[in-house]
Coordinates of C-alpha atoms in Angstrom, one line a residue:
M1 CA -9.9 -13.0 4.9
V2 CA -7.6 -10.7 2.9
S3 CA -8.8 -6.9 2.3
V4 CA -6.4 -5.0 -0.1
V5 CA -6.8 -1.6 0.5
I6 CA -6.3 0.8 -2.9
P7 CA -6.1 4.3 -2.8
T8 CA -6.9 6.5 -5.6
Y9 CA -6.9 9.8 -7.1
N10 CA -7.2 10.1 -11.1
E11 CA -6.5 6.2 -11.4
R12 CA -9.5 5.8 -13.7
E13 CA -7.1 4.3 -16.6
N14 CA -5.2 2.3 -14.6
L15 CA -8.0 0.7 -12.2
Q16 CA -10.0 -0.4 -15.8
T17 CA -6.6 -3.4 -16.0
L18 CA -6.2 -3.8 -12.2
L19 CA -9.3 -4.5 -10.9
P20 CA -10.2 -7.0 -13.3
Q21 CA -7.5 -8.7 -12.7
L22 CA -7.5 -8.9 -8.7
L23 CA -11.3 -9.9 -8.7
Y24 CA -11.2 -12.2 -11.6
R25 CA -8.2 -13.9 -9.7
F26 CA -10.0 -13.7 -6.6
A27 CA -13.2 -15.2 -7.9
A28 CA -11.5 -18.0 -9.9
S29 CA -9.2 -19.5 -6.8
Q30 CA -12.4 -18.9 -4.3
T31 CA -10.1 -16.9 -2.6
R32 CA -11.8 -15.6 0.7
A33 CA -10.4 -11.6 -0.5
E34 CA -11.6 -8.4 -1.2
V35 CA -10.6 -5.1 -2.5
I36 CA -11.5 -1.9 -0.6
V37 CA -11.0 1.1 -3.2
V38 CA -10.6 4.7 -1.2
D39 CA -11.1 7.2 -3.6
D40 CA -10.7 11.3 -2.7
T41 CA -13.1 12.3 -5.2
S42 CA -11.3 11.8 -8.4
P43 CA -12.4 14.2 -11.0
D44 CA -12.1 11.8 -13.9
G45 CA -14.4 9.1 -13.2
T46 CA -12.4 6.7 -10.8
A47 CA -15.5 6.1 -9.0
E48 CA -17.5 5.2 -11.8
I49 CA -15.5 2.7 -12.6
V50 CA -15.2 0.9 -9.4
Q51 CA -18.9 1.0 -9.6
Y52 CA -19.2 -0.7 -12.9
Y53 CA -17.0 -3.7 -11.3
R54 CA -19.0 -3.5 -8.0
R55 CA -22.1 -4.5 -9.7
R56 CA -20.5 -7.4 -11.2
F57 CA -18.7 -8.6 -7.8
P58 CA -20.8 -6.8 -5.0
H59 CA -19.1 -9.7 -2.5
R60 CA -15.8 -8.5 -3.3
L61 CA -15.1 -4.8 -4.0
R62 CA -16.3 -1.6 -2.0
L63 CA -15.8 1.9 -2.8
L64 CA -15.3 4.2 0.0
S65 CA -15.7 7.7 -0.9
Q66 CA -13.8 10.7 0.7
P67 CA -15.3 14.1 0.9
G68 CA -12.1 15.5 -1.1
K69 CA -8.2 15.1 -1.3
M70 CA -7.4 13.6 1.8
G71 CA -4.0 12.2 1.2
L72 CA -2.6 9.1 1.3
G73 CA -2.1 8.5 4.5
N74 CA -5.8 9.0 5.5
A75 CA -7.2 7.0 2.7
Y76 CA -4.8 3.8 3.9
R77 CA -6.2 4.7 7.4
V78 CA -9.8 4.9 6.4
G79 CA -9.4 1.8 4.4
M80 CA -7.9 -0.4 6.9
K81 CA -10.1 0.7 9.3
N82 CA -12.6 -0.6 7.4
A83 CA -11.4 -3.7 6.1
L84 CA -10.5 -4.7 10.1
E85 CA -14.2 -3.6 11.2
H86 CA -15.6 -6.1 8.2
G87 CA -13.2 -9.0 9.5
A88 CA -9.8 -8.9 7.8
D89 CA -7.8 -11.3 9.0
Y90 CA -5.0 -10.1 6.8
V91 CA -5.2 -6.2 5.4
V92 CA -2.6 -5.4 1.9
Q93 CA -1.6 -2.2 0.5
M94 CA -1.6 -1.8 -2.9
D95 CA -0.7 0.9 -5.8
A96 CA -3.5 1.6 -8.2
D97 CA -1.1 2.5 -11.2
G98 CA 0.4 -1.3 -11.9
S99 CA 4.0 -1.1 -10.0
H100 CA 2.9 -3.6 -7.9
D101 CA 2.3 -7.1 -9.4
H102 CA -0.8 -8.2 -8.6
K103 CA 0.7 -11.7 -9.0
D104 CA 3.2 -11.1 -6.0
L105 CA 0.4 -11.4 -3.4
A106 CA 0.4 -14.7 -2.7
R107 CA 3.9 -14.7 -2.1
L108 CA 3.6 -11.7 0.1
L109 CA 0.6 -13.1 2.0
S110 CA 2.5 -16.8 2.4
P111 CA 4.3 -15.8 5.5
L112 CA 1.4 -14.6 7.5
A113 CA -0.5 -17.4 6.8
K114 CA 2.3 -19.4 8.1
Q115 CA 2.3 -17.3 11.2
Q116 CA 6.1 -16.5 10.2
A117 CA 5.5 -13.0 10.0
D118 CA 3.6 -10.4 11.5
L119 CA 4.0 -7.8 8.2
V120 CA 5.3 -8.8 4.9
I121 CA 6.9 -5.7 3.0
G122 CA 7.6 -5.9 -1.0
S123 CA 11.0 -4.4 -1.3
R124 CA 12.9 -3.2 -3.8
Y125 CA 16.3 -3.1 -2.0
V126 CA 16.4 -6.3 -0.6
S127 CA 18.7 -9.0 -2.9
G128 CA 16.6 -9.7 -5.9
G129 CA 14.5 -6.7 -5.7
D130 CA 14.8 -4.4 -8.6
V131 CA 13.3 -0.9 -10.2
Q132 CA 12.2 -1.1 -14.0
N133 CA 11.5 2.5 -15.8
W134 CA 13.1 5.1 -13.6
S135 CA 15.7 7.4 -14.4
L136 CA 19.1 7.1 -12.7
R137 CA 17.6 10.5 -10.9
R138 CA 14.8 8.9 -9.7
R139 CA 16.6 6.2 -8.1
L140 CA 18.8 7.7 -6.6
M141 CA 16.4 10.0 -4.8
S142 CA 14.5 6.8 -3.8
R143 CA 17.6 4.7 -2.7
S144 CA 18.6 8.1 -1.0
G145 CA 15.4 8.9 1.1
A146 CA 15.1 4.9 2.4
A147 CA 18.6 5.4 3.4
Y148 CA 17.9 8.6 5.4
A149 CA 14.9 7.4 6.9
R150 CA 16.8 4.1 8.5
T151 CA 19.7 5.9 9.8
I152 CA 17.5 8.7 11.5
L153 CA 15.2 6.0 12.6
Q154 CA 17.9 3.3 13.5
S155 CA 15.4 0.9 11.4
R156 CA 16.7 -2.5 10.1
I157 CA 14.2 -2.2 7.3
H158 CA 15.7 -2.0 3.8
D159 CA 12.5 -0.2 1.9
I160 CA 11.0 1.9 4.5
T161 CA 9.1 3.7 1.9
S162 CA 7.9 0.7 -0.1
G163 CA 4.0 1.0 -0.4
F164 CA 3.5 -3.0 -1.2
R165 CA 2.7 -4.4 2.3
A166 CA 0.9 -7.4 3.7
W167 CA -0.4 -7.0 7.2
D168 CA -1.6 -9.4 10.2
R169 CA -4.9 -7.5 12.0
E170 CA -3.2 -7.9 15.1
L171 CA -0.3 -6.0 14.6
L172 CA -1.8 -3.5 11.9
G173 CA -4.6 -2.9 14.8
K174 CA -1.5 -2.0 17.5
T175 CA 0.1 0.3 14.7
L176 CA -2.7 2.0 13.1
F177 CA -4.9 3.0 16.2
T178 CA -1.9 4.3 17.9
T179 CA -0.4 7.8 17.1
T180 CA -0.1 7.7 13.2
R181 CA 0.1 11.4 12.0
S182 CA 1.1 11.4 8.5
D183 CA -1.5 12.2 5.8
G184 CA 0.8 11.9 2.9
Y185 CA 3.5 9.5 1.6
A186 CA 5.6 9.6 4.8
F187 CA 2.5 7.3 6.2
Q188 CA 4.7 4.2 5.0
I189 CA 7.8 5.4 6.8
E190 CA 5.5 5.8 9.8
M191 CA 3.7 2.9 10.0
A192 CA 7.1 0.7 9.6
R193 CA 8.6 2.1 12.5
R194 CA 5.6 1.8 14.9
A195 CA 5.4 -1.8 13.5
E196 CA 9.0 -2.0 14.6
L197 CA 8.5 -0.8 17.8
A198 CA 5.7 -2.3 18.6
G199 CA 7.7 -5.5 18.5
G200 CA 6.3 -6.8 15.3
R201 CA 7.7 -9.6 13.2
I202 CA 8.8 -8.1 9.8
V203 CA 9.9 -9.8 6.6
E204 CA 11.1 -8.2 3.7
L205 CA 10.6 -10.4 0.1
P206 CA 12.1 -9.0 -3.5
I207 CA 9.5 -7.3 -5.6
T208 CA 9.8 -5.6 -9.0
F209 CA 8.1 -2.1 -8.8
T210 CA 7.0 -1.0 -12.4
E211 CA 6.7 3.0 -12.8
R212 CA 3.1 3.4 -13.4
R213 CA 1.1 2.8 -16.7
D214 CA -0.9 5.8 -17.0
G215 CA -1.4 9.0 -15.7
V216 CA 0.7 11.2 -13.7
S217 CA 3.1 10.6 -10.7
K218 CA 1.8 11.8 -7.6
L219 CA 5.4 12.7 -6.3
S220 CA 5.7 16.7 -5.2
R221 CA 7.7 18.8 -3.4
E222 CA 5.6 18.8 -0.5
I223 CA 5.9 15.1 -0.4
V224 CA 9.5 14.9 -0.4
R225 CA 9.8 17.5 2.5
E226 CA 7.0 15.7 4.3
A227 CA 9.4 12.5 3.7
V228 CA 12.8 14.6 5.0
V229 CA 10.5 16.0 8.6
T230 CA 8.7 12.7 9.4
P231 CA 11.3 10.3 10.4
W232 CA 12.4 13.5 13.0
K233 CA 8.7 13.1 14.6
I234 CA 8.6 9.4 15.2

C-alpha cells in the first residue's frame, strides 16, 4: 500500500487539479494507493473539495482535520502516523500546489519496491534536476539554504529541504517516532538528517520543481529563521 500525505492550508484551487490527477491515476492502474489530506482548518473551503472527491473515492482518500493552523511538520507527523497505522508500506510526502509532478511518483517509488533504498528524495540539486518559474533571488535563497544545512549537519544529501519524498515504512517509523521537534518547514531538514543518522539508504532522483499554480506562497521570515536555527539543534 502506498499512502500519499498532502498537508494543506488554503489549497482549494490547487486540490481541484491535483486530487483527480492522483485518484483517477490510481484507479486506472489499480494501484494499491491512497491519498491522505491533512488540513489546518483552511477557511477557503479546502475540506469541502476533499469531501467532494472522497464521496467518489471513499477507499482512496482520507481527510484529517486539524484543530487550527498547526504547521507543516505537525501535519506531516499526523498524516504519516495515520498512514502507518493503516498499513502503508510506502509513504510519500507531496505538496498540494502542483510544484511536484504526480507523474514522478512511480519513479520515486521504484527504488523502494526494488529494495534499493529506504528513502527516495526528489531532488532539484542533483544532475538533471531543475526549478521553474523562480526568480534568481529565490533560487539563490533555496540553494544557499540547502548548502548551509548540509554544511552544518555534514550531510551528504544535496536537496535536504526537498518536500517530495518516498519513505519505506520501517525507516519512517524509526525516524518519525524518535525526536522530531520542528513544526514548520525545517521538519524536512530534521527528518532527512535523522534518516541519515538511522543508517537509512537514501537515494536522490532528479525532479523539475515548478512554482505553485494558485494561491500564495507560505514562505515567511519565521520559516526562514526556523530553517537557520534547526540544523544547530539536530
